[in-house]
Amino acid sequence: MTDKRVAVELKAVTKTFGEVVAVDNVGFRVSEGEFICLVGPSGCGKTTTLRLIAGFEYPTAGEIRIHGKDMARVAPHRRNVAMVFQSYALFPHMSVFENVAFGLRERGIDRKAISRKVPQYLEMVQLGGYQERKPGQLSGGQQQRVALARALVVEPALLLMDEPLGSLDRKLRDEMQLEVKTLLDELGITTISVTHDQDEALVMSDRIAVMKDGHIEQVGPPRDIYEYPESVFCATFLGISNLLTGSLTRRDPGRMILTTKEGLELSCSLPESPEGQITLIIRPERILVNPSHSRENTFRGRIESVKYLGSEVEYYVLLLSGTRVVARQQISDAQDTLCRAGQEIDIQLPMQSLRLVS
Amino acid sequence: MGLSSAKLQKEQSHIRGLLTGYTVLVYVFLFLPIFVVILMSFNTAKIGAFPLDDFTLRWYSELFRDKTVWAALVNSIIISAGTTLLSVILGTLGAFALVRHQFRLKALFTGVLVIPLIIPGLIIGISLLSFYHFLGVHPSRLTVILGHTALALPYTTLVISSRLEGFDIHLEEAAAILGAPPWRVFYKVTLPVIGSGIIAAALFAWTISFDEFIITFFIMGGAKKTLPLKIWSLLKFGISPQINAMSALILVAALVLVTTALAMLRRP
């Protein structure tokens, strides 16, 4: 990251609305060409952060720099930033062509260049031949593409996206995720996107910033955040996690024992050995169901319910100690026999899959 | 079962017949007098009475030859244009304040706005007359325009407000971030999108001003007459066929304007 040029930098940015602190001391850097996703539940400040970068709001404290330039007194129309809105915000009185041409005209680009570039970008989002339509005549997915073309055609220094796929139905959203990602990668455009959809964040981002209550919990590549969440919040917001809370009752280096409140004794190997109450997490798919050789951390339990997901199955298991865990298993063959509710099984929580979170 | 359902159907058709009859009666009551006026304007007889004589356009041509009628028409047009312009500008500004901004006593302002709609025109006329007298202002077209604007402003503000409320504020943000400075955002995006609402408001304002009688009667004094005042003065000599002709024309104009306004409001 350090070898690349910094495109956007936020330093200790805070935004308050009256008594409410919407964004609290947020700082991060985005490199040239990088795709970063701000994720978090609604009200976590992610959209406000985006609006601050766009210039629709001004920070109460802190600094926003785009290509090194302080944006404190720069109005949105002078930032050379483009944005895709959740509602698309296509101009209803203009044709698709006029919508896409809008930013170019405002930049004083000559007619010839406009009539060359607009079709080129519409082609890029697979909407060649739709130039004369009005936005009202297009489907949601098509409107989304026009919004994207309209933002990209001005070749902005930075692209902002606010829940860009939020209004599409699930199947279309899945398709668009990869398509948009590929397109933005090809153009090499720096992008900050906001979403509450964890799949979208995992699929599209180079890095994810998880936000909660106005501050950033953790920033990192999707895999780091998924595999090594730093907090319970991150572990449960992105994907599901089993939480095991207790304290260390044995702290030999390389082999420690965590005893949970319910009395479950777990062998673990942690980089440090903190005092007091700690929480370990394990992802459902890392839990082994009926392991062939039962080794350490294998416990007996009864299946309370079964959730069949097609490619996978989730077992909600009550261990003999009283601890509840979710285990997920791939279904790789049509002949695989699945366990049923009420059945007793062994599950193993492999040591290397247990992570310490704060 | 079959019998009772047949009975039910018969009963229902009775009710439907009654409803239809009632509806027709209401419309007859509303529109028959107007229809008669139009009919009489084409009748050769000088006294409006049935049975009708012959069809004629004489009253219309007499009307168009009357210079005082033309003067009143010009006067009405000037006043309506002034009222429309003023009440649309003020109404647009007011609508932006009411829809886009939060301020103290906002609910009060919104409430007060509709009061002119429920105050009798007579009271407004008297109030304006004594107010102008108090200020020492002489009756003129301007005072009439101001009076009409007071009357039309609630309509224009409310019509434009409702259009503005349905306006997606993200459209302005999208235009801004695409490089448009604020005045260009307004001119290229906001105005065209709420434009049909503004045109509708203008047509309402025009119609209100053009047809207004009571307030005009009070504050115009003996000065230049508007068309409704001209009709009033002609009425002193009884209902003449010219008056019928003029009424018919005003009616058609109002109908066209209001229909256009409603069509504008229905546009997305």
XYZ file of C-alpha atoms in Angstrom:
626
model
C 0.000 0.000 0.000
C 2.752 2.441 0.883
C 4.352 2.375 -2.548
C 1.150 3.641 -4.152
C 0.045 7.250 -4.216
C -2.556 8.253 -1.684
C -5.751 9.320 -3.449
C -7.890 10.181 -0.457
C -6.986 10.796 3.126
C -9.277 11.406 6.088
C -7.650 12.695 9.269
C -9.576 12.602 12.532
C -12.823 13.584 10.800
C -15.745 14.269 13.105
C -19.247 15.360 12.151
C -21.929 16.258 14.644
C -25.545 17.136 13.972
C -26.630 19.066 17.052
C -26.032 16.649 19.910
C -25.606 13.611 17.700
C -22.098 12.524 16.755
C -22.588 10.914 13.347
C -18.908 10.469 12.498
C -16.433 10.185 15.341
C -12.723 10.715 14.747
C -12.543 8.730 11.526
C -9.252 8.433 9.682
C -8.151 6.276 6.762
C -6.266 6.448 3.497
C -7.274 5.183 0.100
C -4.589 4.435 -2.458
C -4.777 5.276 -6.136
C -6.975 2.718 -7.899
C -8.104 1.050 -4.716
C -11.678 -0.052 -3.966
C -12.600 0.450 -0.354
C -15.960 -0.412 1.181
C -17.379 1.227 4.278
C -19.645 -1.324 5.907
C -21.734 -1.266 9.023
C -25.306 -1.314 10.252
C -27.594 1.609 9.461
C -26.770 4.670 11.518
C -23.092 3.754 11.872
C -21.979 6.903 10.055
C -20.878 5.324 6.784
C -23.179 7.359 4.567
C -22.323 10.578 6.412
C -18.634 9.816 5.875
C -19.320 9.424 2.161
C -21.295 12.672 2.054
C -18.435 14.463 3.778
C -16.046 13.238 1.094
C -18.531 14.324 -1.598
C -18.843 17.760 -0.017
C -22.579 17.587 0.703
C -21.685 18.010 4.360
C -18.687 19.686 5.933
C -16.778 18.120 8.827
C -17.108 19.629 12.298
C -13.469 18.762 12.895
C -10.681 17.043 11.004
C -9.414 17.143 7.473
C -10.287 15.542 4.162
C -7.697 15.534 1.397
C -8.217 14.397 -2.179
C -4.932 14.046 -4.035
C -3.280 16.005 -1.256
C -5.614 18.968 -1.622
C -7.526 20.083 1.460
C -11.270 19.999 0.740
C -12.325 22.192 3.678
C -13.572 25.028 1.473
C -14.206 23.193 -1.771
C -17.819 22.881 -2.974
C -18.967 19.526 -4.427
C -18.937 20.774 -8.024
C -15.242 21.646 -7.795
C -14.023 18.337 -6.336
C -13.802 16.252 -9.501
C -15.543 13.462 -7.651
C -18.404 11.388 -9.065
C -21.106 9.583 -7.189
C -23.595 6.781 -7.732
C -26.663 7.151 -5.543
C -28.814 4.390 -4.118
C -31.880 5.950 -5.761
C -29.718 6.400 -8.913
C -30.855 10.070 -9.027
C -31.119 10.034 -12.806
C -32.543 13.268 -14.172
C -36.088 12.238 -15.138
C -36.553 14.996 -17.731
C -33.432 14.062 -19.674
C -32.757 11.149 -21.995
C -30.132 8.561 -21.159
C -27.732 10.384 -23.484
C -28.341 13.741 -21.795
C -27.944 12.187 -18.373
C -24.554 10.762 -19.243
C -23.537 13.932 -21.077
C -24.463 16.162 -18.133
C -21.112 16.069 -16.347
C -19.197 16.531 -19.597
C -21.285 19.577 -20.536
C -20.771 21.108 -17.110
C -17.053 20.632 -17.625
C -17.248 22.517 -20.915
C -16.201 19.545 -23.040
C -16.883 20.206 -26.746
C -19.813 18.601 -28.551
C -17.731 16.301 -30.686
C -15.985 14.755 -27.717
C -19.305 14.380 -25.919
C -20.986 12.605 -28.811
C -17.998 10.262 -28.958
C -17.635 9.548 -25.242
C -21.264 9.079 -24.205
C -21.931 6.095 -26.514
C -18.542 4.674 -25.574
C -19.398 4.636 -21.865
C -22.945 3.408 -22.491
C -21.421 0.562 -24.469
C -19.140 -0.134 -21.525
C -22.128 -0.674 -19.231
C -23.876 -2.667 -21.978
C -26.505 -0.058 -22.733
C -25.588 0.810 -26.302
C -28.748 1.766 -28.210
C -30.593 3.088 -25.171
C -29.490 6.700 -25.663
C -32.896 8.151 -26.500
C -34.813 6.438 -23.696
C -35.974 8.311 -20.639
C -34.919 6.915 -17.248
C -38.557 6.083 -16.479
C -38.561 3.613 -19.377
C -35.654 1.582 -17.979
C -35.567 -1.262 -15.471
C -33.831 -0.859 -12.123
C -30.708 -2.633 -13.326
C -30.547 -0.500 -16.471
C -30.982 2.692 -14.460
C -28.154 1.571 -12.228
C -25.927 1.147 -15.290
C -26.823 4.609 -16.586
C -25.960 6.064 -13.174
C -22.618 4.280 -13.326
C -21.891 5.482 -16.868
C -22.863 9.029 -15.912
C -20.389 8.938 -13.029
C -17.548 7.270 -14.918
C -17.715 9.319 -18.122
C -16.284 12.407 -16.396
C -13.197 10.362 -15.465
C -13.323 11.522 -11.860
C -10.402 11.473 -9.449
C -12.602 9.503 -7.106
C -15.814 7.514 -7.420
C -18.233 7.385 -4.506
C -21.037 4.846 -4.345
C -23.856 4.891 -1.814
C -25.456 1.451 -1.604
C -25.009 1.202 -5.379
C -26.720 -2.170 -5.702
C -29.091 -1.766 -2.764
C -32.226 -1.296 -4.865
C -31.698 -4.321 -7.093
C -33.107 -7.762 -6.495
C -30.749 -10.372 -5.213
C -29.917 -12.233 -8.407
C -29.194 -9.061 -10.341
C -27.151 -7.737 -7.425
C -24.930 -10.810 -7.465
C -24.329 -10.406 -11.203
C -23.663 -6.688 -10.957
C -21.155 -7.070 -8.111
C -18.616 -8.808 -10.295
C -19.440 -6.785 -13.375
C -18.973 -3.436 -11.641
C -15.858 -4.664 -9.868
C -14.290 -5.806 -13.144
C -15.173 -2.566 -14.885
C -13.730 -0.393 -12.115
C -10.572 -2.496 -11.999
C -10.108 -2.063 -15.746
C -10.528 1.686 -15.474
C -8.270 1.732 -12.418
C -10.542 4.199 -10.674
C -10.282 4.901 -6.956
C -13.589 4.008 -5.335
C -15.189 4.406 -1.952
C -18.416 2.482 -1.616
C -20.889 2.292 1.218
C -22.951 -0.805 1.872
C -24.680 -2.696 4.611
C -24.494 -5.856 2.516
C -21.582 -7.964 3.730
C -21.455 -10.099 0.577
C -21.125 -6.999 -1.570
C -18.282 -5.753 0.617
C -16.455 -9.099 0.538
C -16.826 -9.543 -3.222
C -16.046 -6.035 -4.413
C -13.508 -4.497 -2.071
C -9.747 -4.405 -1.979
C -10.137 -3.288 1.588
C -13.078 -3.065 3.965
C -13.561 -0.539 6.742
C -16.038 -1.808 9.313
C -17.849 1.057 11.017
C -19.841 1.134 14.226
C -21.320 4.082 16.135
C -19.480 6.618 14.012
C -16.004 5.159 14.317
C -13.976 2.610 12.388
C -13.647 -0.769 14.106
C -11.212 -2.376 11.699
C -9.741 -1.764 8.256
C -8.195 -4.436 6.105
C -8.509 -6.721 3.097
C -11.754 -8.755 3.098
C -9.961 -11.987 3.932
C -8.127 -10.484 6.898
C -11.340 -9.090 8.291
C -13.138 -12.381 7.830
C -10.345 -14.602 9.116
C -8.938 -12.340 11.802
C -11.682 -10.070 13.077
C -10.389 -7.889 15.883
C -13.664 -7.406 17.694
C -16.838 -9.295 18.440
C -18.651 -6.686 16.342
C -16.550 -7.370 13.229
C -16.759 -11.123 13.779
C -20.538 -11.040 13.895
C -21.168 -8.306 11.328
C -19.235 -9.997 8.533
C -20.467 -13.573 8.429
C -21.569 -15.560 11.473
C -19.330 -16.479 14.361
C -19.651 -18.679 17.402
C -18.643 -16.731 20.488
C -16.961 -18.552 23.373
C -16.463 -16.369 26.412
C -14.482 -17.395 29.471
C -11.070 -17.091 31.086
C -7.767 -18.886 30.701
C -7.283 -21.561 33.312
C -4.001 -22.886 31.982
C -1.411 -20.748 30.222
C 1.473 -22.943 29.136
C 3.022 -21.421 26.040
C 1.647 -23.147 22.953
C -1.152 -24.762 24.889
C -3.674 -22.903 26.902
C -7.061 -23.857 28.237
C -10.070 -21.578 28.118
C -12.849 -22.466 30.510
C -16.159 -20.947 29.466
C -18.930 -19.789 31.749
C -20.776 -23.022 31.017
C -17.692 -25.050 31.951
C -16.573 -26.023 28.463
C -12.794 -26.579 28.444
C -11.166 -25.562 25.183
C -7.551 -26.064 24.232
C -6.209 -23.098 22.379
C -2.990 -21.514 21.274
C -3.022 -17.748 21.488
C -0.272 -15.238 20.714
C -0.769 -13.689 24.132
C -2.313 -14.813 27.401
C -4.611 -12.071 28.610
C -5.990 -11.916 32.136
C -9.683 -11.857 32.943
C -12.543 -12.560 30.643
C -11.761 -13.100 26.983
C -13.769 -14.105 23.938
C -12.758 -16.585 21.272
C -14.632 -16.951 18.019
C -14.881 -19.750 15.500
C -16.623 -19.626 12.117
C -19.386 -22.241 11.619
C -17.675 -23.751 8.556
C -14.469 -24.417 10.533
C -16.274 -26.662 12.984
C -15.980 -30.346 12.098
C -19.077 -32.511 12.383
C -18.546 -36.126 13.466
C -14.762 -36.026 12.856
C -13.271 -39.379 11.827
C -10.562 -39.229 14.476
C -11.766 -37.444 17.550
C -8.948 -35.385 18.870
C -8.798 -32.395 21.200
C -11.714 -29.991 21.521
C -14.222 -32.616 20.493
C -17.554 -32.383 22.247
C -20.793 -34.276 22.203
C -24.050 -32.461 21.622
C -27.578 -32.716 20.365
C -28.845 -31.065 17.203
C -31.611 -28.625 18.037
C -32.406 -27.530 14.512
C -31.189 -27.984 10.973
C -31.055 -25.259 8.344
C -30.742 -26.606 4.818
C -29.164 -24.063 2.453
C -28.782 -26.128 -0.708
C -25.019 -26.220 -1.058
C -24.539 -26.295 2.690
C -26.312 -27.318 5.831
C -26.230 -25.588 9.206
C -26.625 -27.487 12.466
C -27.636 -25.656 15.604
C -26.078 -27.805 18.306
C -26.533 -27.775 22.080
C -23.376 -29.200 23.673
C -23.568 -31.254 26.847
C -21.992 -28.347 28.717
C -24.947 -26.177 27.728
C -23.037 -24.161 25.131
C -24.811 -23.543 21.820
C -22.829 -23.536 18.571
C -23.601 -23.409 14.866
C -21.684 -25.721 12.544
C -21.854 -25.496 8.771
C -21.082 -28.368 6.478
C -20.587 -28.481 2.713
C -22.901 -30.860 0.930
C -20.648 -32.246 -1.772
C -22.646 -35.215 -2.964
C -26.306 -35.962 -3.500
C -25.849 -39.151 -1.469
C -24.495 -37.336 1.593
C -26.619 -38.188 4.590
C -27.544 -35.172 6.622
C -28.109 -35.242 10.343
C -31.577 -34.629 11.704
C -32.805 -32.541 14.573
C -32.647 -34.417 17.865
C -29.710 -36.544 16.740
C -26.564 -36.675 18.898
C -23.286 -35.788 17.201
C -19.654 -35.075 17.933
C -18.299 -31.749 16.901
C -14.727 -30.575 16.918
C -13.531 -27.002 17.312
C -10.030 -27.159 15.769
C -7.476 -25.219 17.787
C -6.061 -23.323 14.808
C -9.510 -21.968 13.932
C -10.101 -20.304 17.289
C -9.432 -16.560 17.218
C -9.088 -14.139 20.058
C -11.227 -11.015 19.681
C -11.637 -7.970 21.883
C -79.959 -19.801 -3.597
C -80.478 -18.997 -7.264
C -83.684 -17.190 -6.478
C -82.245 -15.042 -3.708
C -79.215 -14.093 -5.768
C -81.519 -13.008 -8.590
C -83.462 -10.921 -6.092
C -80.228 -9.435 -4.801
C -79.170 -8.541 -8.301
C -82.488 -6.857 -8.964
C -82.157 -4.838 -5.781
C -78.627 -3.841 -6.693
C -79.725 -2.647 -10.111
C -82.427 -0.530 -8.428
C -79.838 1.104 -6.206
C -77.566 1.676 -9.175
C -80.464 3.302 -11.056
C -81.169 5.617 -8.137
C -77.500 6.584 -7.848
C -77.265 7.311 -11.544
C -80.359 9.492 -11.384
C -79.020 11.375 -8.392
C -75.663 11.986 -10.058
C -77.312 13.278 -13.200
C -79.432 15.659 -11.103
C -76.369 17.073 -9.337
C -74.661 17.744 -12.651
C -77.783 19.294 -14.133
C -78.056 21.576 -11.119
C -74.402 22.593 -11.474
C -74.175 23.040 -15.192
C -77.628 23.831 -16.540
C -77.412 27.585 -15.725
C -74.023 27.793 -17.413
C -75.341 25.903 -20.377
C -78.281 28.304 -20.628
C -75.929 31.312 -20.646
C -73.973 29.798 -23.503
C -77.152 28.933 -25.350
C -78.571 32.437 -24.952
C -75.361 33.989 -26.262
C -76.163 32.415 -29.640
C -79.855 33.359 -29.581
C -81.149 36.152 -31.811
C -83.709 37.407 -29.262
C -82.620 40.341 -27.110
C -84.451 38.997 -24.069
C -83.230 35.663 -22.796
C -86.261 33.403 -22.931
C -87.427 30.085 -24.317
C -88.306 29.019 -26.935
C -85.116 30.017 -28.741
C -85.266 32.040 -31.909
C -82.512 31.753 -34.450
C -78.805 31.050 -34.188
C -76.571 34.140 -34.419
C -73.027 35.334 -33.769
C -74.219 38.916 -33.672
C -73.709 39.392 -29.922
C -70.146 38.197 -30.200
C -69.357 40.592 -33.033
C -71.021 43.449 -31.115
C -68.926 42.515 -28.127
C -65.714 42.648 -30.145
C -66.617 46.061 -31.538
C -67.139 47.562 -28.066
C -63.965 49.569 -27.254
C -64.735 49.710 -23.518
C -64.846 45.898 -23.408
C -61.457 45.730 -25.100
C -60.058 48.234 -22.622
C -61.362 46.139 -19.746
C -59.873 43.006 -21.296
C -56.456 44.640 -21.661
C -56.694 45.852 -18.103
C -57.607 42.378 -16.872
C -54.740 40.818 -18.790
C -52.215 43.251 -17.315
C -53.500 42.631 -13.796
C -53.614 38.853 -14.228
C -50.120 38.799 -15.690
C -48.769 40.867 -12.826
C -50.544 38.716 -10.257
C -49.340 35.512 -11.883
C -45.734 36.656 -12.024
C -45.695 37.935 -8.473
C -47.562 35.061 -6.863
C -45.514 32.417 -8.706
C -42.197 33.990 -7.704
C -43.280 34.471 -4.095
C -44.965 31.062 -4.063
C -41.824 29.327 -5.344
C -39.650 31.054 -2.757
C -42.169 30.259 -0.028
C -42.407 26.631 -1.133
C -38.617 26.237 -0.928
C -38.613 27.728 2.560
C -41.451 25.500 3.752
C -40.221 22.262 2.186
C -36.443 22.555 2.402
C -35.851 24.337 5.674
C -36.676 23.883 9.306
C -37.430 27.048 11.215
C -39.337 28.140 14.277
C -43.102 28.503 13.927
C -43.038 26.639 10.597
C -46.368 24.965 11.358
C -47.851 28.388 12.135
C -46.640 29.789 8.808
C -48.136 26.852 6.940
C -51.426 27.288 8.774
C -51.596 31.042 8.246
C -50.900 30.537 4.560
C -54.281 28.916 3.936
C -56.303 31.492 5.893
C -57.013 33.690 2.837
C -58.756 30.651 1.369
C -61.389 30.711 4.117
C -61.779 34.469 4.713
C -64.753 35.829 2.719
C -63.645 37.959 -0.211
C -65.808 40.765 1.105
C -63.716 40.965 4.282
C -60.446 40.880 2.340
C -61.772 43.625 0.069
C -62.769 45.865 2.967
C -59.489 45.171 4.785
C -57.402 46.013 1.740
C -59.436 49.155 1.096
C -58.940 50.514 4.595
C -55.305 49.368 4.630
C -54.526 51.226 1.409
C -56.455 54.211 2.713
C -54.386 54.098 5.905
C -51.185 54.030 3.841
C -52.485 56.831 1.679
C -52.105 54.757 -1.468
C -54.483 55.466 -4.314
C -56.235 52.604 -6.055
C -54.374 51.517 -9.166
C -53.531 48.413 -11.131
C -50.664 47.829 -8.728
C -52.913 47.802 -5.663
C -55.227 45.366 -7.426
C -52.280 43.164 -8.366
C -51.149 43.145 -4.739
C -54.656 42.289 -3.579
C -55.003 39.469 -6.094
C -51.562 38.169 -5.176
C -52.681 37.878 -1.554
C -55.526 35.740 -2.826
C -53.510 33.609 -5.262
C -50.428 33.106 -3.091
C -51.862 30.255 -0.983
C -52.673 28.321 -4.153
C -49.311 28.853 -5.837
C -47.354 28.102 -2.643
C -49.294 24.924 -1.918
C -49.185 23.633 -5.496
C -45.429 24.228 -5.792
C -44.776 22.865 -2.279
C -46.466 19.598 -3.063
C -44.402 19.262 -6.234
C -41.234 20.100 -4.337
C -42.001 17.552 -1.633
C -41.983 14.803 -4.224
C -38.665 16.047 -5.556
C -35.693 13.750 -4.861
C -33.053 15.993 -3.304
C -30.409 13.547 -4.547
C -31.057 14.906 -8.053
C -29.560 18.220 -6.993
C -26.641 16.510 -5.295
C -26.042 14.398 -8.390
C -25.983 17.505 -10.568
C -23.680 19.310 -8.152
C -21.155 16.519 -7.947
C -21.173 16.202 -11.734
C -19.766 19.720 -11.786
C -22.787 22.036 -11.871
C -22.572 25.172 -9.710
C -25.702 25.906 -7.614
C -27.462 28.199 -10.118
C -26.908 25.688 -12.914
C -28.290 22.920 -10.673
C -31.438 24.978 -10.183
C -31.754 25.948 -13.822
C -30.903 22.573 -15.389
C -32.433 20.154 -12.878
C -34.677 21.606 -10.170
C -36.651 23.989 -12.363
C -37.364 21.526 -15.191
C -38.428 18.820 -12.747
C -40.773 21.019 -10.697
C -41.563 23.131 -13.797
C -44.919 21.537 -14.543
C -45.960 22.329 -10.962
C -44.916 25.957 -11.416
C -46.832 26.222 -14.695
C -49.901 24.720 -13.034
C -49.564 27.232 -10.193
C -49.281 30.056 -12.740
C -52.447 28.931 -14.520
C -54.329 28.789 -11.217
C -53.083 32.257 -10.273
C -54.100 33.621 -13.671
C -57.573 32.133 -13.418
C -58.070 33.411 -9.865
C -57.012 36.929 -10.800
C -58.846 37.052 -14.116
C -62.191 36.007 -12.598
C -61.853 37.944 -9.345
C -64.649 40.426 -8.694
C -65.252 41.366 -5.052
C -61.758 42.467 -4.037
C -61.274 44.245 -7.342
C -64.602 45.975 -6.866
C -63.466 47.383 -3.526
C -59.959 48.521 -4.378
C -60.262 49.471 -8.005
C -62.753 52.182 -7.163
C -63.950 54.032 -10.199
C -60.631 53.666 -11.959
C -59.976 51.301 -14.842
C -62.346 48.375 -14.962
C -61.393 44.738 -15.230
C -63.575 42.432 -17.307
C -65.688 41.197 -14.369
C -66.229 44.819 -13.296
C -67.230 45.692 -16.840
C -69.810 42.913 -16.784
C -71.101 44.220 -13.482
C -71.551 47.705 -14.857
C -73.292 46.355 -17.944
C -75.633 44.350 -15.712
C -77.098 47.588 -14.407
C -78.995 47.663 -17.692
C -80.187 44.095 -17.352
C -78.801 40.864 -18.705
C -77.976 41.580 -22.300
C -76.958 38.981 -24.880
C -73.490 40.592 -24.975
C -73.040 39.713 -21.311
C -73.973 36.143 -22.097
C -71.440 36.106 -24.906
C -68.725 37.543 -22.681
C -69.537 35.093 -19.897
C -69.345 32.226 -22.333
C -65.917 33.356 -23.529
C -64.558 33.836 -20.014
C -65.928 30.449 -19.062
C -64.206 28.722 -21.967
C -60.909 30.473 -21.192
C -61.075 29.488 -17.519
C -61.961 25.928 -18.458
C -59.002 25.647 -20.810
C -56.581 27.103 -18.255
C -57.713 24.943 -15.338
C -57.750 21.790 -17.461
C -54.219 22.564 -18.613
C -53.169 23.183 -15.016
C -54.592 19.851 -13.887
C -52.928 18.065 -16.785
C -49.631 19.707 -15.807
C -50.016 18.514 -12.226
C -50.599 14.967 -13.370
C -47.330 14.943 -15.284
C -44.533 13.041 -13.504
